[in-house]
Amino acid sequence: MLPAARKPLVLIGLMATGKSTVGRRIASRHGWRFVDTDTAIVDRHGPIPAIFADVGEPGFRQLEAGIVSEVFTAVEPGTVISLGGGAVLNEGTRRLLESAFVVFLDADLSTVMPRLAGDTGRPLLARDPVETWARLEQERRPLYEALADAVVDTRNASEETVADRLDMHLRHHLKTEDKDQRP
């Protein structure tokens, strides 16, 4: 078990890269709090496909930015936050990430497609999941890489392996954080 980090751990990356699953595992492993912003949106506003149908992607992104801001306002040491794949598109969210330890969970299409098979809860993938995911990956990768303090490769790795890789980065971050706090 690791001590609680002063900064929140924020997981970013495209849909189905394991942010929620691994985030829960890391939080449980260390006794930390876990927040999934997509779950917070659903709890407050209803299913994401219904939100997209009612207000479109721009309306959804506005709701998402508000939830992310609320989460960061209430963040405490030892918090793991899983952001929706497109949350980083918002400039305000990107500014909030400056106060966090940000980890990009990186995957490829062959890793995520089995996870997406039959998933009807992802409106952006409703028409052509393969082409859309590949396009989003190409568009967003530079942003994820620029925001990340660390990158964890999830390609063909078990949840446990990804969590172990993430822990390695966390241990390094906590050592650095501890050094930065010394007089």
Coordinates of C-alpha atoms in Angstrom, one line a residue:
M1 CA 0.0 0.0 0.0
L2 CA 1.3 3.4 -0.9
P3 CA 0.8 6.6 1.1
A4 CA -1.8 9.1 -0.2
A5 CA -0.3 11.4 -2.8
R6 CA -0.9 15.1 -2.3
K7 CA -1.9 15.5 -5.9
P8 CA -4.8 13.5 -7.4
L9 CA -3.9 10.7 -9.8
V10 CA -5.8 11.3 -13.0
L11 CA -6.2 8.7 -15.7
I12 CA -6.6 9.9 -19.3
G13 CA -6.9 8.1 -22.6
L14 CA -9.4 7.0 -25.2
M15 CA -12.5 5.0 -24.3
A16 CA -12.0 1.4 -23.4
T17 CA -8.3 1.8 -22.5
G18 CA -9.0 0.7 -18.9
K19 CA -9.2 4.0 -17.0
S20 CA -12.2 3.1 -14.9
T21 CA -11.2 -0.5 -14.3
V22 CA -7.6 0.2 -13.4
G23 CA -8.5 3.4 -11.5
R24 CA -10.8 1.3 -9.2
R25 CA -8.1 -1.3 -8.8
I26 CA -5.4 1.3 -7.8
A27 CA -7.8 3.1 -5.4
S28 CA -8.8 -0.2 -3.8
R29 CA -5.2 -1.5 -3.6
H30 CA -4.1 1.6 -1.7
G31 CA -7.2 2.6 0.2
W32 CA -7.7 5.7 -1.8
R33 CA -10.9 7.4 -3.1
F34 CA -12.0 6.7 -6.7
V35 CA -14.0 9.1 -8.8
D36 CA -15.2 8.2 -12.4
T37 CA -16.4 11.4 -14.1
D38 CA -18.5 9.5 -16.6
T39 CA -20.3 7.8 -13.6
A40 CA -20.8 11.1 -11.9
I41 CA -22.4 12.5 -15.1
V42 CA -24.7 9.5 -15.4
D43 CA -25.7 9.8 -11.7
R44 CA -26.6 13.4 -12.1
H45 CA -27.9 13.7 -15.7
G46 CA -28.8 10.2 -16.9
P47 CA -27.4 7.9 -19.5
I48 CA -24.7 9.3 -21.7
P49 CA -26.4 8.2 -25.0
A50 CA -29.5 10.0 -23.9
I51 CA -27.5 13.2 -23.1
F52 CA -25.9 13.0 -26.6
A53 CA -29.4 12.6 -28.1
D54 CA -30.8 15.6 -26.2
V55 CA -28.0 18.1 -26.3
G56 CA -25.4 16.6 -28.7
E57 CA -21.7 16.3 -28.0
P58 CA -21.2 20.1 -27.3
G59 CA -23.8 20.0 -24.6
F60 CA -22.3 16.8 -23.1
R61 CA -18.9 18.3 -23.1
Q62 CA -20.2 21.3 -21.2
L63 CA -21.8 19.0 -18.6
E64 CA -18.6 17.0 -18.4
A65 CA -16.4 20.1 -17.8
G66 CA -18.7 21.2 -15.0
I67 CA -18.5 17.7 -13.3
V68 CA -14.7 17.7 -13.7
S69 CA -14.4 21.1 -12.1
E70 CA -16.6 20.0 -9.2
V71 CA -14.5 16.8 -8.7
F72 CA -11.3 18.9 -8.6
T73 CA -12.8 21.4 -6.2
A74 CA -13.6 18.5 -3.7
V75 CA -10.4 16.5 -4.3
E76 CA -8.5 15.3 -1.3
P77 CA -5.1 13.5 -0.9
G78 CA -5.2 10.0 -2.2
T79 CA -7.8 10.4 -4.9
V80 CA -7.8 8.6 -8.2
I81 CA -9.9 10.2 -11.0
S82 CA -10.9 8.6 -14.2
L83 CA -11.7 11.1 -16.9
G84 CA -13.9 10.4 -19.9
G85 CA -11.9 10.1 -23.1
G86 CA -12.9 13.5 -24.5
A87 CA -12.7 15.5 -21.2
V88 CA -9.2 16.8 -22.1
L89 CA -10.7 18.7 -25.1
N90 CA -11.9 21.3 -22.6
E91 CA -9.3 24.1 -21.9
G92 CA -10.5 24.5 -18.3
T93 CA -10.0 20.8 -17.7
R94 CA -6.5 20.9 -19.1
R95 CA -5.7 23.7 -16.7
L96 CA -7.0 21.6 -13.8
L97 CA -4.7 18.8 -14.8
E98 CA -1.7 21.0 -14.1
S99 CA -2.4 20.3 -10.4
A100 CA -2.5 16.5 -10.8
F101 CA -0.3 13.5 -11.5
V102 CA -1.6 12.6 -15.0
V103 CA -1.2 9.1 -16.5
F104 CA -2.1 8.4 -20.1
L105 CA -3.4 4.8 -20.5
D106 CA -2.3 4.0 -24.0
A107 CA -3.8 1.2 -26.0
D108 CA -4.3 0.2 -29.6
L109 CA -7.3 -0.8 -31.6
S110 CA -6.8 -4.5 -31.3
T111 CA -6.7 -4.2 -27.5
V112 CA -9.9 -2.1 -27.2
M113 CA -12.1 -3.7 -29.8
P114 CA -13.0 -6.8 -27.8
R115 CA -14.0 -4.4 -24.9
L116 CA -16.2 -2.4 -27.2
A117 CA -18.0 -5.4 -28.8
G118 CA -21.7 -5.0 -28.2
D119 CA -21.2 -1.8 -26.0
T120 CA -24.1 0.5 -26.8
G121 CA -23.2 3.1 -24.2
R122 CA -20.7 5.0 -26.3
P123 CA -22.5 7.3 -28.7
L124 CA -19.4 8.4 -30.5
L125 CA -18.9 4.8 -31.7
A126 CA -22.5 4.2 -32.7
R127 CA -21.9 4.4 -36.5
D128 CA -18.5 2.9 -37.3
P129 CA -16.6 1.9 -34.1
V130 CA -13.4 0.9 -35.8
E131 CA -13.0 3.9 -38.0
T132 CA -14.2 6.3 -35.3
W133 CA -11.9 5.0 -32.6
A134 CA -8.9 5.1 -34.9
R135 CA -9.7 8.7 -36.0
L136 CA -10.2 9.8 -32.3
E137 CA -6.9 8.1 -31.4
Q138 CA -5.1 9.9 -34.1
E139 CA -6.7 13.3 -33.2
R140 CA -6.3 13.0 -29.4
R141 CA -3.0 11.2 -29.0
P142 CA -0.9 14.4 -29.2
L143 CA -3.0 16.0 -26.5
Y144 CA -2.9 13.0 -24.2
E145 CA 0.9 12.8 -24.6
A146 CA 1.3 16.5 -23.9
L147 CA -0.7 16.3 -20.7
A148 CA 0.7 13.1 -19.3
D149 CA 3.3 12.9 -16.6
A150 CA 3.6 9.2 -17.4
V151 CA 2.4 6.8 -20.0
V152 CA 1.3 3.2 -19.2
D153 CA 1.0 0.8 -22.1
T154 CA -2.1 -1.3 -21.8
R155 CA -1.7 -3.3 -25.0
N156 CA -2.5 -6.9 -24.5
A157 CA -1.9 -6.5 -20.7
S158 CA -4.1 -7.8 -17.9
E159 CA -5.8 -5.4 -15.5
E160 CA -3.3 -6.5 -12.8
T161 CA -0.3 -5.9 -15.1
V162 CA -1.5 -2.4 -16.0
A163 CA -2.1 -1.7 -12.3
D164 CA 1.5 -2.9 -11.5
R165 CA 2.9 -0.7 -14.2
L166 CA 0.9 2.3 -12.9
D167 CA 2.2 1.6 -9.4
M168 CA 5.7 1.8 -10.6
H169 CA 5.1 5.3 -11.9
L170 CA 3.2 6.2 -8.7
R171 CA 6.2 5.1 -6.6
H172 CA 8.5 7.3 -8.6
H173 CA 6.0 10.3 -8.4
L174 CA 5.7 9.9 -4.6
K175 CA 9.4 9.9 -4.2
T176 CA 9.7 13.1 -6.3
E177 CA 6.7 14.7 -4.5
D178 CA 8.4 13.9 -1.1
K179 CA 11.7 15.4 -2.2
D180 CA 9.9 18.5 -3.5
Q181 CA 8.3 19.0 0.0
R182 CA 11.6 18.9 1.9
P183 CA 13.2 22.2 2.9

